[in-house]
Short mmCIF file of N, CA, C and O in Angstrom, two decimals:
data_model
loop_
_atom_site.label_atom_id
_atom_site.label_comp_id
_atom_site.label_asym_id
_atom_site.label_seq_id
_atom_site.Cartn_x
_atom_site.Cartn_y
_atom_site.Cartn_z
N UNK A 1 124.61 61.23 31.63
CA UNK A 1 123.27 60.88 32.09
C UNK A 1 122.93 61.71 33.34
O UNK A 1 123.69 62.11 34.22
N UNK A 2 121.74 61.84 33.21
CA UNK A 2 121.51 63.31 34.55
C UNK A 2 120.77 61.88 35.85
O UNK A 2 120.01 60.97 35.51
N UNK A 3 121.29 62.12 37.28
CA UNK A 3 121.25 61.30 37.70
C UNK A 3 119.89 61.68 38.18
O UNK A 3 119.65 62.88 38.05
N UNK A 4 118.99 61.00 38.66
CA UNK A 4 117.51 60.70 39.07
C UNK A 4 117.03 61.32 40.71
O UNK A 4 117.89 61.59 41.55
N UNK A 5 116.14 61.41 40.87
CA UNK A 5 115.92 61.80 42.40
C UNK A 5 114.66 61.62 42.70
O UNK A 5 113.81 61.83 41.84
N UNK A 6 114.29 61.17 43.99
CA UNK A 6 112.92 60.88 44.44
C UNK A 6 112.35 61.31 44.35
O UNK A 6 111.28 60.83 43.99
N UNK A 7 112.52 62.90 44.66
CA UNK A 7 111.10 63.94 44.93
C UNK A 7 111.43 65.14 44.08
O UNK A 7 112.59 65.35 44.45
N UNK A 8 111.18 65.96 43.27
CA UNK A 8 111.31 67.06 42.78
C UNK A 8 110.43 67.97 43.78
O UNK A 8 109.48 67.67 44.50
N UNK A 9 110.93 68.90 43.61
CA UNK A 9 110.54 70.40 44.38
C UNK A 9 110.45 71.48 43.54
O UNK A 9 111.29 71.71 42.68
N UNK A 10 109.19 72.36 43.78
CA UNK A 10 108.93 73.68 43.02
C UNK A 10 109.61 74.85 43.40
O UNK A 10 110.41 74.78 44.34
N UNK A 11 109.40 76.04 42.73
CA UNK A 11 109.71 76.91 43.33
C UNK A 11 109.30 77.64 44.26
O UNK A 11 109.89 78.60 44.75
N UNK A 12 108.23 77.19 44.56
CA UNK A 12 107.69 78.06 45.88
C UNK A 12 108.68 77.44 47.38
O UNK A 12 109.36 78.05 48.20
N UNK A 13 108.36 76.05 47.21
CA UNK A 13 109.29 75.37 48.13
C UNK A 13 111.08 76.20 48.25
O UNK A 13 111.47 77.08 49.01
N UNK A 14 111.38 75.89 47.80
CA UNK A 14 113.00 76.59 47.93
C UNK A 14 112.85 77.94 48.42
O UNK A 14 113.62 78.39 49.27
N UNK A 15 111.42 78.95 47.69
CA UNK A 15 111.17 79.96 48.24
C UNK A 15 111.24 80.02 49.92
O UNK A 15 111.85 80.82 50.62
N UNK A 16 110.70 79.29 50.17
CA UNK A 16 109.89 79.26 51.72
C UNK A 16 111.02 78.76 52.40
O UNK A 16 111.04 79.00 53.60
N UNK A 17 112.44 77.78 51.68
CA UNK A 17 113.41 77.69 52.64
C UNK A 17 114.50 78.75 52.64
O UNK A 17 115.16 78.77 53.68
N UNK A 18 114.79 79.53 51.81
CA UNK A 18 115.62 80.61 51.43
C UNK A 18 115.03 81.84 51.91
O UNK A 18 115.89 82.65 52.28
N UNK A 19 113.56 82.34 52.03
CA UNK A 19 113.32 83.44 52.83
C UNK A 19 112.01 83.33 53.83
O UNK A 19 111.52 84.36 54.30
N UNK A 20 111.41 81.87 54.16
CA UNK A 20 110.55 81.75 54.94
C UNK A 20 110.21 82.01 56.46
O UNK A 20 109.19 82.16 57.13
N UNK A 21 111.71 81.99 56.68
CA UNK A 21 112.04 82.35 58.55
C UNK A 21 111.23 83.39 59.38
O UNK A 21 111.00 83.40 60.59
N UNK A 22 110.86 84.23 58.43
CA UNK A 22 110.27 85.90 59.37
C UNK A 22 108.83 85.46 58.64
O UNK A 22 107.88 85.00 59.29
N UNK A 23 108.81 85.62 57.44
CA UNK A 23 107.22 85.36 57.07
C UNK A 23 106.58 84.47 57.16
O UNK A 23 105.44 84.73 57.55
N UNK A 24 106.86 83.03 56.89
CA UNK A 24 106.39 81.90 57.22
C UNK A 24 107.08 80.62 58.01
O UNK A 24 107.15 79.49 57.52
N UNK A 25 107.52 80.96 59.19
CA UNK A 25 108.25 80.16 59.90
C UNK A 25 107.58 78.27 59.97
O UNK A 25 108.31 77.29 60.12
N UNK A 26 106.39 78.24 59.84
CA UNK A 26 106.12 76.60 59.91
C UNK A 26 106.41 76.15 58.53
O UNK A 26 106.78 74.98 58.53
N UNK A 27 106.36 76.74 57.26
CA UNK A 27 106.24 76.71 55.75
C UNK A 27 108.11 76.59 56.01
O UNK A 27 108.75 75.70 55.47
N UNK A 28 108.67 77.49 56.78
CA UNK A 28 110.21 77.68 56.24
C UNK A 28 110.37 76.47 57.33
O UNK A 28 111.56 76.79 57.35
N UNK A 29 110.31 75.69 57.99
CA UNK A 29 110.58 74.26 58.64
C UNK A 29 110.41 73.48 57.96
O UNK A 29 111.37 72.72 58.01
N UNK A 30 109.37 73.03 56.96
CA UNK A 30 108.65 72.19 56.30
C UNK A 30 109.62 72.36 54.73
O UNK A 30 109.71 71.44 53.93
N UNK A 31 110.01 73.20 54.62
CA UNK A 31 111.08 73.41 53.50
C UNK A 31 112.07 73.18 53.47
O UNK A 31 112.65 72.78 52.46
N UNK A 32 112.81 73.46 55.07
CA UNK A 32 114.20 73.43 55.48
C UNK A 32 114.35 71.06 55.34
O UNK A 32 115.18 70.22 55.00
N UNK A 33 113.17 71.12 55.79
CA UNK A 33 112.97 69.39 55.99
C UNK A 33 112.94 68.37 54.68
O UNK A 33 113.34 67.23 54.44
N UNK A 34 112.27 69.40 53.98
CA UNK A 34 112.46 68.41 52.40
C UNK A 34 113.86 68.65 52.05
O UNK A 34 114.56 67.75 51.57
N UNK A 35 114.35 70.00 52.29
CA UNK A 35 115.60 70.02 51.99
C UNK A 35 116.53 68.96 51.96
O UNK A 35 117.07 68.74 50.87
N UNK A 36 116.92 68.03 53.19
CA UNK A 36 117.47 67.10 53.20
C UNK A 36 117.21 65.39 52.47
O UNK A 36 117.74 64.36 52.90
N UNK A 37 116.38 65.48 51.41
CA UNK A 37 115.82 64.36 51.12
C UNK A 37 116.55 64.50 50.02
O UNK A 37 116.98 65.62 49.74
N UNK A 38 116.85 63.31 49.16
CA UNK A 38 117.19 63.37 47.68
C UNK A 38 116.64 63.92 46.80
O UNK A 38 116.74 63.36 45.71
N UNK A 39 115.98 64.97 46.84
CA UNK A 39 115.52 65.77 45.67
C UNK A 39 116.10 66.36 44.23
O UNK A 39 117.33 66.41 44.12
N UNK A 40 115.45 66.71 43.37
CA UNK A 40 115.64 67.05 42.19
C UNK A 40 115.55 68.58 41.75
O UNK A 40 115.06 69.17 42.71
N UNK A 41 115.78 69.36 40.85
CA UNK A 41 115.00 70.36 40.02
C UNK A 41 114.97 70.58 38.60
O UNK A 41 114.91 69.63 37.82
N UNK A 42 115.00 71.77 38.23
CA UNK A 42 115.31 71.64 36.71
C UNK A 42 115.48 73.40 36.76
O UNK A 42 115.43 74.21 37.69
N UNK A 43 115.70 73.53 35.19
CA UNK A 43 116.51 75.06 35.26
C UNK A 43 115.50 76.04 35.12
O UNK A 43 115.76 77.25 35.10
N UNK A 44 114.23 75.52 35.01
CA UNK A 44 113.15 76.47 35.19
C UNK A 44 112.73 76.75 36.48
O UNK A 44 112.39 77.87 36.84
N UNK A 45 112.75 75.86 37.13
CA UNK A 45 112.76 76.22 38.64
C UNK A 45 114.30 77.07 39.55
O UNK A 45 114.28 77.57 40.67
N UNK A 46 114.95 77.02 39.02
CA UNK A 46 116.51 77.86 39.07
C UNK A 46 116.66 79.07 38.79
O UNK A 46 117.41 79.91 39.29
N UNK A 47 115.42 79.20 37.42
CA UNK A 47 115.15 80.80 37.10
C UNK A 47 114.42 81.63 37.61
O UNK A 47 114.52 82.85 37.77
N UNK A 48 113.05 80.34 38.06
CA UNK A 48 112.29 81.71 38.90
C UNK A 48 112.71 82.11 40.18
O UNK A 48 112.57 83.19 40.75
N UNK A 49 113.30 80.94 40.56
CA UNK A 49 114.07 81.12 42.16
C UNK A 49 114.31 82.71 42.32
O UNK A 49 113.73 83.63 42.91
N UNK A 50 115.77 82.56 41.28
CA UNK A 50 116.94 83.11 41.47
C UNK A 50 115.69 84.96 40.60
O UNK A 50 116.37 85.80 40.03
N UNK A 51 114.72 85.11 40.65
CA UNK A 51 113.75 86.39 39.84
C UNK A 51 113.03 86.40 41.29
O UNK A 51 113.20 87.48 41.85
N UNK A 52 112.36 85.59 41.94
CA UNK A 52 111.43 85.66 42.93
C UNK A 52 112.01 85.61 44.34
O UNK A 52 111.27 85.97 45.26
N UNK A 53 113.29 85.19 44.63
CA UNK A 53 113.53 85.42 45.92
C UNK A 53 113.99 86.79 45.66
O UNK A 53 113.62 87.18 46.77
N UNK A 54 114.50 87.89 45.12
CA UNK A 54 114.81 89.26 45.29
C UNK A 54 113.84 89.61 45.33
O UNK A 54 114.03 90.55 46.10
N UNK A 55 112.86 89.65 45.11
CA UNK A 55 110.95 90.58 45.34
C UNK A 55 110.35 89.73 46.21
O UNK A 55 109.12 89.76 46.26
N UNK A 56 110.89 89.04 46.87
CA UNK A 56 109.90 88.62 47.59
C UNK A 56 109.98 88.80 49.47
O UNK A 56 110.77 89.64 49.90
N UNK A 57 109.25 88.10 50.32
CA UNK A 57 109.41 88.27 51.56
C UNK A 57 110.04 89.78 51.99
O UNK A 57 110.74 90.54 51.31
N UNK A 58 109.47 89.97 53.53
CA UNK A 58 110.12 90.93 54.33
C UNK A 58 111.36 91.31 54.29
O UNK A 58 111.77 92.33 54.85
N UNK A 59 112.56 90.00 53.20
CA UNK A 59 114.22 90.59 53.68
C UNK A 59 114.27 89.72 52.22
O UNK A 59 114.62 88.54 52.26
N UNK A 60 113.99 90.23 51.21
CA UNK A 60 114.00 89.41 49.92
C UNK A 60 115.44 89.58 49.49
O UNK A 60 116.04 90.65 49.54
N UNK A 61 116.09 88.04 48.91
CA UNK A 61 118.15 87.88 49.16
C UNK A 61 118.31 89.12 48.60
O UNK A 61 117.39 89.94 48.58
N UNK A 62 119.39 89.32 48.13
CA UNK A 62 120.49 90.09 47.01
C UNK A 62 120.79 89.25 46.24
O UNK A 62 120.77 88.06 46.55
N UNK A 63 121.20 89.74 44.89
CA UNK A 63 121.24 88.84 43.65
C UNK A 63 122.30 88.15 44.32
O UNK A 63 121.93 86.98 44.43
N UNK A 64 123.38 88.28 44.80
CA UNK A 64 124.69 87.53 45.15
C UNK A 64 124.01 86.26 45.93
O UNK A 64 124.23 85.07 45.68
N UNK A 65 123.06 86.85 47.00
CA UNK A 65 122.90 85.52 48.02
C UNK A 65 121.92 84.72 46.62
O UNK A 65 122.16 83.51 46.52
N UNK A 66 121.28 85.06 45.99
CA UNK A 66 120.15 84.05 45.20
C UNK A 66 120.95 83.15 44.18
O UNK A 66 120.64 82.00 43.87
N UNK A 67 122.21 83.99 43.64
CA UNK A 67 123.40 83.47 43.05
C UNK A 67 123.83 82.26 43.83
O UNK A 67 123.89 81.19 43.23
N UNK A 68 123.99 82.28 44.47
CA UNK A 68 124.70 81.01 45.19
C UNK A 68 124.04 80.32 46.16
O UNK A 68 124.72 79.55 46.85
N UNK A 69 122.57 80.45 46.42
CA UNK A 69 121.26 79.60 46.19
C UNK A 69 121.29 78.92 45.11
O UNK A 69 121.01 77.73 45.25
N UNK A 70 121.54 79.27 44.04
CA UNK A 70 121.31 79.01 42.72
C UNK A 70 122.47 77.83 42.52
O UNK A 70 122.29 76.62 42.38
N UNK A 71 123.87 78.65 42.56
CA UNK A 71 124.86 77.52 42.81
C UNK A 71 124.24 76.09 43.43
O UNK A 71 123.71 75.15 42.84
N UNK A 72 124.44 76.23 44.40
CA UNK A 72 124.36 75.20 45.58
C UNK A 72 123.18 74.09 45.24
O UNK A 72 123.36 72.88 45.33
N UNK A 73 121.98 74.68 44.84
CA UNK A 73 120.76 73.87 43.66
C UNK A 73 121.12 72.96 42.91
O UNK A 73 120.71 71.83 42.63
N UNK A 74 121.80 73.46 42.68
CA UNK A 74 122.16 73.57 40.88
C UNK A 74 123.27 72.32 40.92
O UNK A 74 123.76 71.80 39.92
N UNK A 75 123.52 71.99 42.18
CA UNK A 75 124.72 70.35 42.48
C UNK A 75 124.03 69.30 42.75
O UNK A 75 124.63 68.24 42.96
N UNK A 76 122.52 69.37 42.80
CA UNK A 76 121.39 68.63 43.29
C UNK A 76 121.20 67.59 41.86
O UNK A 76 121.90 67.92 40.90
N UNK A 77 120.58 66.73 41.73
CA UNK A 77 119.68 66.17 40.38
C UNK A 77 119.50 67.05 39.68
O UNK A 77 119.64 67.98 40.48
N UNK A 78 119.24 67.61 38.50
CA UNK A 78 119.13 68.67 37.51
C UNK A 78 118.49 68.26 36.34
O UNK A 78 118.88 67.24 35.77
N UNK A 79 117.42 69.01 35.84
CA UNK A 79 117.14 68.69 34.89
C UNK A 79 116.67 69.99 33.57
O UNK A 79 115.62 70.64 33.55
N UNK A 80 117.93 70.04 32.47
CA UNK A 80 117.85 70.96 31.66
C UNK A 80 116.70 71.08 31.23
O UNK A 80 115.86 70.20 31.42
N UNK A 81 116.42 72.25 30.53
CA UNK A 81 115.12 72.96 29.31
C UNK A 81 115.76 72.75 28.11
O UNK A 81 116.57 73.54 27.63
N UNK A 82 115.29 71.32 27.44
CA UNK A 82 115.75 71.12 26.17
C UNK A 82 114.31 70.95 25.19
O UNK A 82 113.30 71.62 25.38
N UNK A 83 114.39 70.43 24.65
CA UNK A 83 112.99 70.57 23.31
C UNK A 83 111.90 69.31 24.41
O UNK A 83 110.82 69.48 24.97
N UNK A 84 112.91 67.97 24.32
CA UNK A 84 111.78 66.99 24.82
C UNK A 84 111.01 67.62 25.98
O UNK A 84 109.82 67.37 26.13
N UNK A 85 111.76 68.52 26.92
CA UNK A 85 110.80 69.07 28.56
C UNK A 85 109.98 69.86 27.55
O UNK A 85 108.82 69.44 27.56
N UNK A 86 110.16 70.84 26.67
CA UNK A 86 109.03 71.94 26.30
C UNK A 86 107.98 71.63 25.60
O UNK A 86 106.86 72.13 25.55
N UNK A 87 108.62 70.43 24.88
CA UNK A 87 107.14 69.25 24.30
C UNK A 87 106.26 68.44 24.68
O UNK A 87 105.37 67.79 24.13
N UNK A 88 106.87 68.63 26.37
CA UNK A 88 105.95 67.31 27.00
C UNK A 88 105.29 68.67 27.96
O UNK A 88 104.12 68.68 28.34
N UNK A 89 106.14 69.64 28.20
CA UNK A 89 105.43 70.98 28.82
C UNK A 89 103.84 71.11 28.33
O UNK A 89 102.74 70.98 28.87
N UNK A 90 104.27 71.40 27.18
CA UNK A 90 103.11 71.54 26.00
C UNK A 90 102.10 70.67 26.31
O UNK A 90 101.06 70.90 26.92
N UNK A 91 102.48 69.69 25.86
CA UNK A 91 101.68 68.27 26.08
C UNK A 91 100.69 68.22 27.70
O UNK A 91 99.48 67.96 27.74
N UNK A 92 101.29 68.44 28.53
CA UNK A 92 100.65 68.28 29.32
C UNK A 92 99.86 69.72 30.13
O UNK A 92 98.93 69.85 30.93
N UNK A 93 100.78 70.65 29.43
CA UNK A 93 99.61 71.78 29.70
C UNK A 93 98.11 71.73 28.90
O UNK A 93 97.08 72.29 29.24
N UNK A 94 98.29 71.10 28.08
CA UNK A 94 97.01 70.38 27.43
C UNK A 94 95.97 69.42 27.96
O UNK A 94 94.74 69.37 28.04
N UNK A 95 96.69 68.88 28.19
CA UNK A 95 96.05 67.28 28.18
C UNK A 95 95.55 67.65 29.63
O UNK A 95 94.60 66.93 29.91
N UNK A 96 95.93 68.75 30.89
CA UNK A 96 95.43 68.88 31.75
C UNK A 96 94.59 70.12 32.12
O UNK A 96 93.76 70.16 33.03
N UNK A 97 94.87 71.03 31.36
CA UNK A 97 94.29 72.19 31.19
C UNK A 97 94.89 73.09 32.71
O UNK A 97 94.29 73.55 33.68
N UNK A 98 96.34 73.05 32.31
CA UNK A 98 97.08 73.95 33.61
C UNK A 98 97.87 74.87 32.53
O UNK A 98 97.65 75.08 31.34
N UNK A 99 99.02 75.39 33.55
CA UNK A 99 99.48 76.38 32.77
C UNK A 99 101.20 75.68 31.72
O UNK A 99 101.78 74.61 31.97
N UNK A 100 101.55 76.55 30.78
CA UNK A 100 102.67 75.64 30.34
C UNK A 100 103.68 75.74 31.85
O UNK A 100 104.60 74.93 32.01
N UNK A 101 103.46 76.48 32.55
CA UNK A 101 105.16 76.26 33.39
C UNK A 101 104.81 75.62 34.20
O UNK A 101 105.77 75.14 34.80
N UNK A 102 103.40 75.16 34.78
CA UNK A 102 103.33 73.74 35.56
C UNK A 102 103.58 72.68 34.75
O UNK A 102 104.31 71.81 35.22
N UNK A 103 103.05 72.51 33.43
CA UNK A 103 103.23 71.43 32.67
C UNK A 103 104.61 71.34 32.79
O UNK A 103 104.84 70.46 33.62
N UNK A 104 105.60 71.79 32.38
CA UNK A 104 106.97 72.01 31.71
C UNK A 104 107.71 71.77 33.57
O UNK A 104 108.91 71.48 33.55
N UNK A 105 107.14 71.85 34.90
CA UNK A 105 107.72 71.04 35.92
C UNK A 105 107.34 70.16 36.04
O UNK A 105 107.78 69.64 37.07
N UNK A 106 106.41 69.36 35.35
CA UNK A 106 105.63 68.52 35.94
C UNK A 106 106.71 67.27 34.69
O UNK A 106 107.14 66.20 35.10
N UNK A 107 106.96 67.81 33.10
CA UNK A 107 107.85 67.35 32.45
C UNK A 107 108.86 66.86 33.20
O UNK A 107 109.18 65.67 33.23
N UNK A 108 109.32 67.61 33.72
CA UNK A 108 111.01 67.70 34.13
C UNK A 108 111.24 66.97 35.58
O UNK A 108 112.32 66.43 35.83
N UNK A 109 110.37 66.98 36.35
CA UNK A 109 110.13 65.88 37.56
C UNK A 109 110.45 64.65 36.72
O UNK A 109 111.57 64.14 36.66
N UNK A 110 108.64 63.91 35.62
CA UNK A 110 109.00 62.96 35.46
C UNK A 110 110.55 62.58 34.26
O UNK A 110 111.06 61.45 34.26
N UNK A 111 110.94 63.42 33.60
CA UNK A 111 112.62 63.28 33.39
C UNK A 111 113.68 62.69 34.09
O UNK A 111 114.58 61.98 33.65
N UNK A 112 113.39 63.20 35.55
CA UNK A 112 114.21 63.07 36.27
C UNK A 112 113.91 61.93 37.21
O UNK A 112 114.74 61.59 38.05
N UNK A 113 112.75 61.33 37.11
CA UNK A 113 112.13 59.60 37.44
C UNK A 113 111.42 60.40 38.97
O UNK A 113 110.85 59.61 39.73
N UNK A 114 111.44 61.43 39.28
CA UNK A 114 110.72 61.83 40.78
C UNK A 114 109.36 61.30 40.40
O UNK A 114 108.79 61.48 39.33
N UNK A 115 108.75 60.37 41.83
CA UNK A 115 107.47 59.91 41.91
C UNK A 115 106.73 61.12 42.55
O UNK A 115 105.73 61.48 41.93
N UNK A 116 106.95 61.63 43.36
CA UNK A 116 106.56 63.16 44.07
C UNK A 116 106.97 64.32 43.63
O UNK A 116 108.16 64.61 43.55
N UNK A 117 105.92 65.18 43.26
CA UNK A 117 106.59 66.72 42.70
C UNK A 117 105.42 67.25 43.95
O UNK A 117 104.20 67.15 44.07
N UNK A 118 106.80 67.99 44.95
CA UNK A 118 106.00 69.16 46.06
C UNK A 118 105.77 70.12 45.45
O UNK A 118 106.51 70.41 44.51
N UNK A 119 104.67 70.92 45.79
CA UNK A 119 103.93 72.25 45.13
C UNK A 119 103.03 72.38 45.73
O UNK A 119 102.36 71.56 46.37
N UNK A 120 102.91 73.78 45.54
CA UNK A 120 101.85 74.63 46.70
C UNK A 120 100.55 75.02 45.33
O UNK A 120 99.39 75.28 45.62
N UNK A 121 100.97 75.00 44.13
CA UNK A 121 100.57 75.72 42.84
C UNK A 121 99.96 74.33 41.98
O UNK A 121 99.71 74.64 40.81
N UNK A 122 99.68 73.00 42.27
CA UNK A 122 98.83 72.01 41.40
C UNK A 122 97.64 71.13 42.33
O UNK A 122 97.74 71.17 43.56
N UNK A 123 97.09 70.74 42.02
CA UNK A 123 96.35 69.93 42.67
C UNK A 123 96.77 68.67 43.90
O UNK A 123 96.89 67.51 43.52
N UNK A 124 96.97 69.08 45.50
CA UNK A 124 97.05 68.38 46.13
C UNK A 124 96.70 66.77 45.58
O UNK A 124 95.56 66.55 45.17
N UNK A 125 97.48 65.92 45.59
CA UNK A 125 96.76 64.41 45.51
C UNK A 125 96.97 63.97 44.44
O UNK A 125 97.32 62.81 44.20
N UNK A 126 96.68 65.33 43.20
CA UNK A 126 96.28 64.38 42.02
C UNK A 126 97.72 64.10 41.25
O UNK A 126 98.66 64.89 41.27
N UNK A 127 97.71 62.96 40.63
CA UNK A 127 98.73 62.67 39.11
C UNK A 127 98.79 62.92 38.41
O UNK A 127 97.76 62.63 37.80
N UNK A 128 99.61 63.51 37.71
CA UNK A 128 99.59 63.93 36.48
C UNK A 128 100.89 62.77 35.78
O UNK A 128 102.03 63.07 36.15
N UNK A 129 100.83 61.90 35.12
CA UNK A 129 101.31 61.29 34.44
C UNK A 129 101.96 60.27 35.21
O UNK A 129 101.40 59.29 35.70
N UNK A 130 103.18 60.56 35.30
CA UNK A 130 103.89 59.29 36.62
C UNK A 130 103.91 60.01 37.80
O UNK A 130 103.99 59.41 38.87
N UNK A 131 103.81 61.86 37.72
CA UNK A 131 104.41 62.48 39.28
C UNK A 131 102.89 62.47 40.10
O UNK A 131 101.87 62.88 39.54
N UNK A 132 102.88 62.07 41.15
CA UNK A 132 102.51 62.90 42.05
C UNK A 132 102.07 63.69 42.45
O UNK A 132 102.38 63.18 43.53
N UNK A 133 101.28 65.09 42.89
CA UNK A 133 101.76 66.46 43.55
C UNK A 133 101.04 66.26 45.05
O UNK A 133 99.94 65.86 45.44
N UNK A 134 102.01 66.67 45.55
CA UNK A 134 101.56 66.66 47.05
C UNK A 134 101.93 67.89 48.19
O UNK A 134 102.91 67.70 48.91
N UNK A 135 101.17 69.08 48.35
CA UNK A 135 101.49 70.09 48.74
C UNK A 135 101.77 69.51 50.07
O UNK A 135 101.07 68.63 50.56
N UNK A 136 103.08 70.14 50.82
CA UNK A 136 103.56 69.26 52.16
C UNK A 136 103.43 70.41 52.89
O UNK A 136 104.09 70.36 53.92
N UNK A 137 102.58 71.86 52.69
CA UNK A 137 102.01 72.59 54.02
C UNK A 137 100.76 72.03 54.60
O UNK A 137 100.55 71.97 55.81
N UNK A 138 100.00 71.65 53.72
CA UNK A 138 98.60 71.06 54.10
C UNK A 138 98.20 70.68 55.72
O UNK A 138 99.33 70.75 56.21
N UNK A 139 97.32 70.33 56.84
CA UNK A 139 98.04 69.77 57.90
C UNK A 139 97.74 68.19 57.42
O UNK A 139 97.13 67.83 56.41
N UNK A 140 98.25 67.51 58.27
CA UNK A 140 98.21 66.02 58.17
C UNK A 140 96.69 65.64 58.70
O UNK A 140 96.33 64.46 58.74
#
């Protein structure tokens, strides 16, 4: 049984804690901070990580450091890409008119029972099914 977690996190988030320091230092605080909460992911968010932190930012990792970013993730809540996430992907890239790989995190949050999915990439505020989205750069 894949164990559950409060909050799921996107990939931009992990982005902003893995290379936010020089480019976005309040974004890489605000990342470093969810960090410590019981959070979740899934292996689609593991893939773009481990594709988008080498192109990205002023000092973008080396496959080795994104490798073991990836590791270290990857001991967190987890939630595989099996048929039910790509059907409810589907499903809700529909039913909301977003894209399938928001749908297909937005799946895999509620999989994993997260009431909050952070993202910089869906609609501040709104619900999409049981999750949440609540972009946590916003100011208060």
């Amino acid at each position: 049984m894949i164990a559950g977690a409060d909050v799921f996190l996107d990939t931009n988030i992990l982005i902003y804690a893995a290379l936010g320091s020089v480019d976005e230092p309040a974004k890489y605080d605000r990342a470093l901070e969810l960090l410590t909460r019981r959070f979740g992911t899934s292996g689609q968010v593991l893939a773009e990580f481990y594709v988008t932190a080498q192109r990205k930012g002023a000092r973008p990792l080396t496959p080795e450091e994104a490798q073991e970013w990836v590791f270290r993730l990857s001991k967190k809540p987890f939630q595989p890409i099996d048929y039910r996430v790509v059907r409810s992907g589907i499903e809700n890239a529909q039913r909301y008119m977003i894209s399938y790989w928001d749908g297909a995190i937005i799946a895999a949050a509620e999989r994993l029972g997260a009431k909050v999915l952070y993202s910089e990439d869906l609609n501040h505020g709104q619900t999409y099914g049981a999750v949440r989205v609540e972009n946590p750069f916003l100011p208060a």
